[in-house]
mmCIF file with all atom_site columns, C-alpha atoms in Angstrom:
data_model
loop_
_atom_site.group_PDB
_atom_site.id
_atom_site.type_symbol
_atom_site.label_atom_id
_atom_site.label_alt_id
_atom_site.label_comp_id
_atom_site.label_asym_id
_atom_site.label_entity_id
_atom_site.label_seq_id
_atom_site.pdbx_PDB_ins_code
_atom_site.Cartn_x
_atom_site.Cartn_y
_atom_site.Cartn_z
_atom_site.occupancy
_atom_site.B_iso_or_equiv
_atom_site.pdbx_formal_charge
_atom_site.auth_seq_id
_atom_site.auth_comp_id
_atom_site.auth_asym_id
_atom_site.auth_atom_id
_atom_site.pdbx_PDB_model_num
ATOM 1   C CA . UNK L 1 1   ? 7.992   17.689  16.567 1.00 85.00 ? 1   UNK L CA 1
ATOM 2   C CA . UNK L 1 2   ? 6.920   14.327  17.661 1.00 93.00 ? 2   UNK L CA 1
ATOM 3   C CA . UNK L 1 3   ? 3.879   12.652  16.388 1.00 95.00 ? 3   UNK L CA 1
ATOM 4   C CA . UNK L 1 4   ? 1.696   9.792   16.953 1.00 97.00 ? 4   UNK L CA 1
ATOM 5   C CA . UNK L 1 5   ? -0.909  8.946   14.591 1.00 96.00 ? 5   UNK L CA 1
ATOM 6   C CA . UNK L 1 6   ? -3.286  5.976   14.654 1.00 96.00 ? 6   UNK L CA 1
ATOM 7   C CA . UNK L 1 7   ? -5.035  4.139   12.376 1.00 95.00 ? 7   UNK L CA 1
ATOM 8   C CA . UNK L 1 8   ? -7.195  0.696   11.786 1.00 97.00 ? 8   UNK L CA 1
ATOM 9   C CA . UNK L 1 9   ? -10.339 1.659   14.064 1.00 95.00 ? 9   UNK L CA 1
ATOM 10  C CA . UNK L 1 10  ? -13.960 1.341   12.701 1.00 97.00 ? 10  UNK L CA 1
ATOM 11  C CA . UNK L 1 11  ? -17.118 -0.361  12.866 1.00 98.00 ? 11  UNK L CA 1
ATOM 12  C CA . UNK L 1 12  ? -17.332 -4.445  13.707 1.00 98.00 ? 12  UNK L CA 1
ATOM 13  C CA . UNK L 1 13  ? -19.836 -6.801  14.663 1.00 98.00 ? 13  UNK L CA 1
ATOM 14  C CA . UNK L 1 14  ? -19.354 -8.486  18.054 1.00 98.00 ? 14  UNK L CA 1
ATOM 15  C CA . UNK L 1 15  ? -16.759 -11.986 17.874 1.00 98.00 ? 15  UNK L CA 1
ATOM 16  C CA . UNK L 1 16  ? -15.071 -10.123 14.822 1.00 98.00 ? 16  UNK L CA 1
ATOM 17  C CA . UNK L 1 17  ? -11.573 -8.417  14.895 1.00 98.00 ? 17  UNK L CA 1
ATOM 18  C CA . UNK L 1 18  ? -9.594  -5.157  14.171 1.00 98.00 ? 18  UNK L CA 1
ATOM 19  C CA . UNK L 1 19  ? -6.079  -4.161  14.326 1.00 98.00 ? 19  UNK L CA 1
ATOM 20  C CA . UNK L 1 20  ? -5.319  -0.497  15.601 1.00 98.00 ? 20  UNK L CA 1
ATOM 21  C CA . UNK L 1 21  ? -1.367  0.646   14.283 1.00 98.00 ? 21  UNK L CA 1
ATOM 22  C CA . UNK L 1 22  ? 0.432   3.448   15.351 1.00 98.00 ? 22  UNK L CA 1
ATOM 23  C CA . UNK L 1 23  ? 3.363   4.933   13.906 1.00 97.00 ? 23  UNK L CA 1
ATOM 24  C CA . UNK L 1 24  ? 5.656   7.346   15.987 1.00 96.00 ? 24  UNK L CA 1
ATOM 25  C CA . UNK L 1 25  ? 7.928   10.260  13.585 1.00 95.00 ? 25  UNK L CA 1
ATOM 26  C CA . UNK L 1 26  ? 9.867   12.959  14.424 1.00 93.00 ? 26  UNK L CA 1
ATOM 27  C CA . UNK L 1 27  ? 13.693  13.208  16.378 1.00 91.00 ? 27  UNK L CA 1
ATOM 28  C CA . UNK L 1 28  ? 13.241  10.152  18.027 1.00 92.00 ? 28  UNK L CA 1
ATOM 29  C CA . UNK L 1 29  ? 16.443  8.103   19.343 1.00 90.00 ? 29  UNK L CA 1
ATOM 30  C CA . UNK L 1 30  ? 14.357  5.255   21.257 1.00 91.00 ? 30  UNK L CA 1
ATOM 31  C CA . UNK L 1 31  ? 11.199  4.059   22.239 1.00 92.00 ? 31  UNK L CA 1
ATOM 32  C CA . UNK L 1 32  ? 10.789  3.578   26.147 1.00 94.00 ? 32  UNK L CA 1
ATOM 33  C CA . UNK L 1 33  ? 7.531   2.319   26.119 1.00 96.00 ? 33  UNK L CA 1
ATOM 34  C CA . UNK L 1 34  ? 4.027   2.506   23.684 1.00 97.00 ? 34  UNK L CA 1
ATOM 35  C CA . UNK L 1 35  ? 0.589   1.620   24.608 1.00 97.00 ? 35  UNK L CA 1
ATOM 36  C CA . UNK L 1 36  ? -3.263  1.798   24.333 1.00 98.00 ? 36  UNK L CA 1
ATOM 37  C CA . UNK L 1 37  ? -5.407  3.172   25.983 1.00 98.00 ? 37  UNK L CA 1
ATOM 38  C CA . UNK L 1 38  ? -9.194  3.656   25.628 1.00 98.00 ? 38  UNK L CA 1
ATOM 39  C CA . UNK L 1 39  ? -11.925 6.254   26.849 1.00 98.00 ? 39  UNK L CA 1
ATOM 40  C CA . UNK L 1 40  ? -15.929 6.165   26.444 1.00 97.00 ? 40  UNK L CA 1
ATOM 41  C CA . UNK L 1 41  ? -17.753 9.141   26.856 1.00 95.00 ? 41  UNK L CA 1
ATOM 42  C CA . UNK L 1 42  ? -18.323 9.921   31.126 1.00 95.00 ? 42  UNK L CA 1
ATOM 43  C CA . UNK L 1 43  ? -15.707 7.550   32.266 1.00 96.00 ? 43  UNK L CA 1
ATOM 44  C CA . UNK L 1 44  ? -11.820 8.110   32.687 1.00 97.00 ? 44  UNK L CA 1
ATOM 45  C CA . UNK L 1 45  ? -9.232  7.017   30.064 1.00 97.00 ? 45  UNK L CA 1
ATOM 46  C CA . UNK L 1 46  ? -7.632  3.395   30.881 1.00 97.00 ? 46  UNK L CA 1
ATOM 47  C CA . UNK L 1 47  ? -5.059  1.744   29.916 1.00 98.00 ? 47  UNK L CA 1
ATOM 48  C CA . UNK L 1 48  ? -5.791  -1.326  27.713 1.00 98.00 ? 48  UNK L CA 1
ATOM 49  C CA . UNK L 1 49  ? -2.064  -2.635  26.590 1.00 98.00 ? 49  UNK L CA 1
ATOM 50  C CA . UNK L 1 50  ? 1.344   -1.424  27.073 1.00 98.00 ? 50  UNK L CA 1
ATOM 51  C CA . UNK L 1 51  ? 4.697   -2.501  25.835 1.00 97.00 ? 51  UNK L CA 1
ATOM 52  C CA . UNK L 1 52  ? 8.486   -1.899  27.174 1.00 94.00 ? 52  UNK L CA 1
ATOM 53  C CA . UNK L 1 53  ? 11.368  -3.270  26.070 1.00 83.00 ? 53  UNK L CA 1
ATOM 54  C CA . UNK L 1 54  ? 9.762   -6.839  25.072 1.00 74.00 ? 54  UNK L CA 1
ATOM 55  C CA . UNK L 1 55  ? 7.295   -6.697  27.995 1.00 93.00 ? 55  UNK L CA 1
ATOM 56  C CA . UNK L 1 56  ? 3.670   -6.596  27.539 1.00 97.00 ? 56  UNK L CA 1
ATOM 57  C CA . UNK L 1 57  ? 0.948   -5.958  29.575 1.00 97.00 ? 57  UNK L CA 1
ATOM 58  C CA . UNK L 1 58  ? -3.080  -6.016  29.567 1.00 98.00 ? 58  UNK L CA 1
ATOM 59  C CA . UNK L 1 59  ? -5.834  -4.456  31.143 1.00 98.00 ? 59  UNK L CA 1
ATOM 60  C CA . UNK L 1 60  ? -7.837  -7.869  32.559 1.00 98.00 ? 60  UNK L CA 1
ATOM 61  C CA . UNK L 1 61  ? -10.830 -7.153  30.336 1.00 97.00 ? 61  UNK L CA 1
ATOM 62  C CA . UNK L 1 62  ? -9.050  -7.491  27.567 1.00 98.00 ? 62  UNK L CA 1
ATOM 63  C CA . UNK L 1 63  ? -6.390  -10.272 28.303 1.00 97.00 ? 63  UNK L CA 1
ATOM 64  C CA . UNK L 1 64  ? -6.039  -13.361 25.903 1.00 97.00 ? 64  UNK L CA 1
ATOM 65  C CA . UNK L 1 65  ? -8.256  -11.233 23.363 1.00 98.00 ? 65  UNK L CA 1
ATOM 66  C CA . UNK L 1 66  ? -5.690  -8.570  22.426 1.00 98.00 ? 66  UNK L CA 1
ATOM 67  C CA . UNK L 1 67  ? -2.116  -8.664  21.560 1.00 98.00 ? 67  UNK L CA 1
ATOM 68  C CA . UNK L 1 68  ? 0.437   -5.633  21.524 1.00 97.00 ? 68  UNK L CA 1
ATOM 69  C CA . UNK L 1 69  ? 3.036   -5.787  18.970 1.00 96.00 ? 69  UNK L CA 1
ATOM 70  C CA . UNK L 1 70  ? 6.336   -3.227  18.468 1.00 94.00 ? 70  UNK L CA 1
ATOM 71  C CA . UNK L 1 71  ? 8.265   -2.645  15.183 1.00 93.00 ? 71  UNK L CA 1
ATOM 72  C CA . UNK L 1 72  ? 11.105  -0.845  16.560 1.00 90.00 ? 72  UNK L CA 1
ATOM 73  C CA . UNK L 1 73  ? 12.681  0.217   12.850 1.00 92.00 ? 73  UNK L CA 1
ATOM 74  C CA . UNK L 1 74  ? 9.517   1.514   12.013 1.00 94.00 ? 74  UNK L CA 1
ATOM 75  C CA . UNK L 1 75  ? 8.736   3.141   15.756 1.00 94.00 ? 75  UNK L CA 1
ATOM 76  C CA . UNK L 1 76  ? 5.515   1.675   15.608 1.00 96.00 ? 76  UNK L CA 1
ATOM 77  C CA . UNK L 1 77  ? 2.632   -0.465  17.870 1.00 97.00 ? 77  UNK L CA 1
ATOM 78  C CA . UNK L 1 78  ? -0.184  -2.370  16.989 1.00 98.00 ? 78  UNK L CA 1
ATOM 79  C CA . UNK L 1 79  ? -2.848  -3.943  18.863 1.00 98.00 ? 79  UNK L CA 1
ATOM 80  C CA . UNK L 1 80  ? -4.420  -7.026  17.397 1.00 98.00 ? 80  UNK L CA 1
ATOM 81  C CA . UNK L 1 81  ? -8.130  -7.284  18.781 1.00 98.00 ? 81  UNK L CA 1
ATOM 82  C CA . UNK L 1 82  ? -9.573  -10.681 18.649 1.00 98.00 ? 82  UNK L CA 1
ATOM 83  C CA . UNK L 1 83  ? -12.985 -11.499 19.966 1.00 98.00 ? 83  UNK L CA 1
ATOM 84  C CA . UNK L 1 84  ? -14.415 -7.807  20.148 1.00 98.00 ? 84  UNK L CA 1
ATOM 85  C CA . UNK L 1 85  ? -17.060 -7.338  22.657 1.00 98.00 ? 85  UNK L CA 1
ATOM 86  C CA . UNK L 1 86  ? -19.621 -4.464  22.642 1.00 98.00 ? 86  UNK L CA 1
ATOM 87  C CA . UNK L 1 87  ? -17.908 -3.290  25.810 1.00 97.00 ? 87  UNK L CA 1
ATOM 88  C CA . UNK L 1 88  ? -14.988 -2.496  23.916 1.00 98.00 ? 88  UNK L CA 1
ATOM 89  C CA . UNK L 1 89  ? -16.141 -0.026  21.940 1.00 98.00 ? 89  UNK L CA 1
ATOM 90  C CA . UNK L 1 90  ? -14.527 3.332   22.837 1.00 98.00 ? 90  UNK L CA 1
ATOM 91  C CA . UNK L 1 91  ? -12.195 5.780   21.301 1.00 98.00 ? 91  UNK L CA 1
ATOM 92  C CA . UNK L 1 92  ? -8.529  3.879   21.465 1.00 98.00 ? 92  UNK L CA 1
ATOM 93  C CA . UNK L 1 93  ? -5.292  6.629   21.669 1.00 98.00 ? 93  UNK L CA 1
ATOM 94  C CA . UNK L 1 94  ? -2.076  5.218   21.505 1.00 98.00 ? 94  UNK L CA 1
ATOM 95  C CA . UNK L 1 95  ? 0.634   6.823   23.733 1.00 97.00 ? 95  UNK L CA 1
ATOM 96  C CA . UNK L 1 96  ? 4.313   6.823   23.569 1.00 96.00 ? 96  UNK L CA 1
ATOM 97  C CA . UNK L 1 97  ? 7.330   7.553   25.741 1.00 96.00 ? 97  UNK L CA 1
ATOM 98  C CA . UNK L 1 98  ? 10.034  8.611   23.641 1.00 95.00 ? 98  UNK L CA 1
ATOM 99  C CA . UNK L 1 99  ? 13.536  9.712   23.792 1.00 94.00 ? 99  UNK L CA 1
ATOM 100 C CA . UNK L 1 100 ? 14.476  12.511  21.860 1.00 93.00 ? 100 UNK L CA 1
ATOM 101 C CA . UNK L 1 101 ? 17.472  14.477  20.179 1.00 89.00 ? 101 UNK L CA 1
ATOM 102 C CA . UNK L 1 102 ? 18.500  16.706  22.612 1.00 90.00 ? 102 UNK L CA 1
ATOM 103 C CA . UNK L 1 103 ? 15.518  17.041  24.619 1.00 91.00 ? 103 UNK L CA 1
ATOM 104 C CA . UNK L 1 104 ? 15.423  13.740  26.873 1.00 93.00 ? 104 UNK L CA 1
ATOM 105 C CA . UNK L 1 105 ? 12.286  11.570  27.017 1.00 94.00 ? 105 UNK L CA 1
ATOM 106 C CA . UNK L 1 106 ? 8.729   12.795  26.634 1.00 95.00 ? 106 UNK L CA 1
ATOM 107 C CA . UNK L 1 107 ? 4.677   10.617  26.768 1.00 96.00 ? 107 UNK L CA 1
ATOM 108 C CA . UNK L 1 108 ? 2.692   11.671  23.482 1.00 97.00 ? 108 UNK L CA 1
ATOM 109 C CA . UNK L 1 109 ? -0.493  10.430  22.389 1.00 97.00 ? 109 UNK L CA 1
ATOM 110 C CA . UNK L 1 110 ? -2.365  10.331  19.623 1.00 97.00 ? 110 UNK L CA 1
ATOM 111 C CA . UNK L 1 111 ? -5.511  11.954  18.450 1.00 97.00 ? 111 UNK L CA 1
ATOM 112 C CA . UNK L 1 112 ? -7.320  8.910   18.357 1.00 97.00 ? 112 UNK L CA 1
ATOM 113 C CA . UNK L 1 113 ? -9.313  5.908   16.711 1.00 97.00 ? 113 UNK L CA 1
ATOM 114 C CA . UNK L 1 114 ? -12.759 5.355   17.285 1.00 98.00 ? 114 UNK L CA 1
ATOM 115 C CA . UNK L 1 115 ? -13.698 1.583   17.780 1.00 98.00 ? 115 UNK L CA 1
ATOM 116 C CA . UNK L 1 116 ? -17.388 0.726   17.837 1.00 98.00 ? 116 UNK L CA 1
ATOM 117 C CA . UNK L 1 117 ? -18.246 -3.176  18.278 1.00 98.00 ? 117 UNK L CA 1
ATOM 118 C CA . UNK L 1 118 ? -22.484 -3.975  16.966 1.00 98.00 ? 118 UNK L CA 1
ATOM 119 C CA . UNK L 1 119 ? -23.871 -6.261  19.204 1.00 94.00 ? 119 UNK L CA 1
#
């Protein structure tokens, strides 16, 4: 069974910085892609970062303040966040697309980090 669990969220004051890490275990052959995504109470999840094969990509809100990072031995993701607004504050879930022994490729996510950014 394929897991994704996340840790590194908690409580900062706005301008300051966190750095959200992810770690993937179970049958896993390759990564296809990993990402962040966000959600705040009412609104739909969004996708803040993703990562494929050495390309990244960023939600504009967030570009030139975060950075997405892979460790492929350790089938893991981080997000570096730099410059944390109030606005960011939400509850970040990573989310993976594996490939697995024997059963193809799969998306997982996470349970979840909560991020909360004082103004």
């Amino acid at each position: 069974q394929v897991q994704l669990v996340e840790s590194g969220g908690g409580l900062v004051q706005a301008g300051g910085s966190l750095r959200l890490s992810c770690v993937a275990s179970g049958s896993i052959i390759s990564i296809n892609s990993m990402g962040w995504y966000r959600q705040v109470p009412g609104k739909e999840r969004e996708m803040v970062a993703a990562i494929a094969r050495g390309d990244s990509k960023y939600v504009d809100s967030v570009a030139g303040r975060f950075t997405i990072s892979r460790d492929n031995p350790k089938n893991a993701v981080y997000l570096q966040m730099n410059s944390l607004k109030p606005e960011d504050t939400a509850v970040y879930y990573c989310n993976g697309n594996l490939y697995e022994l024997n059963r193809g490729s799969h998306t997982y996510w996470g349970h979840g980090t909560q991020v909360t950014v004082s103004s």
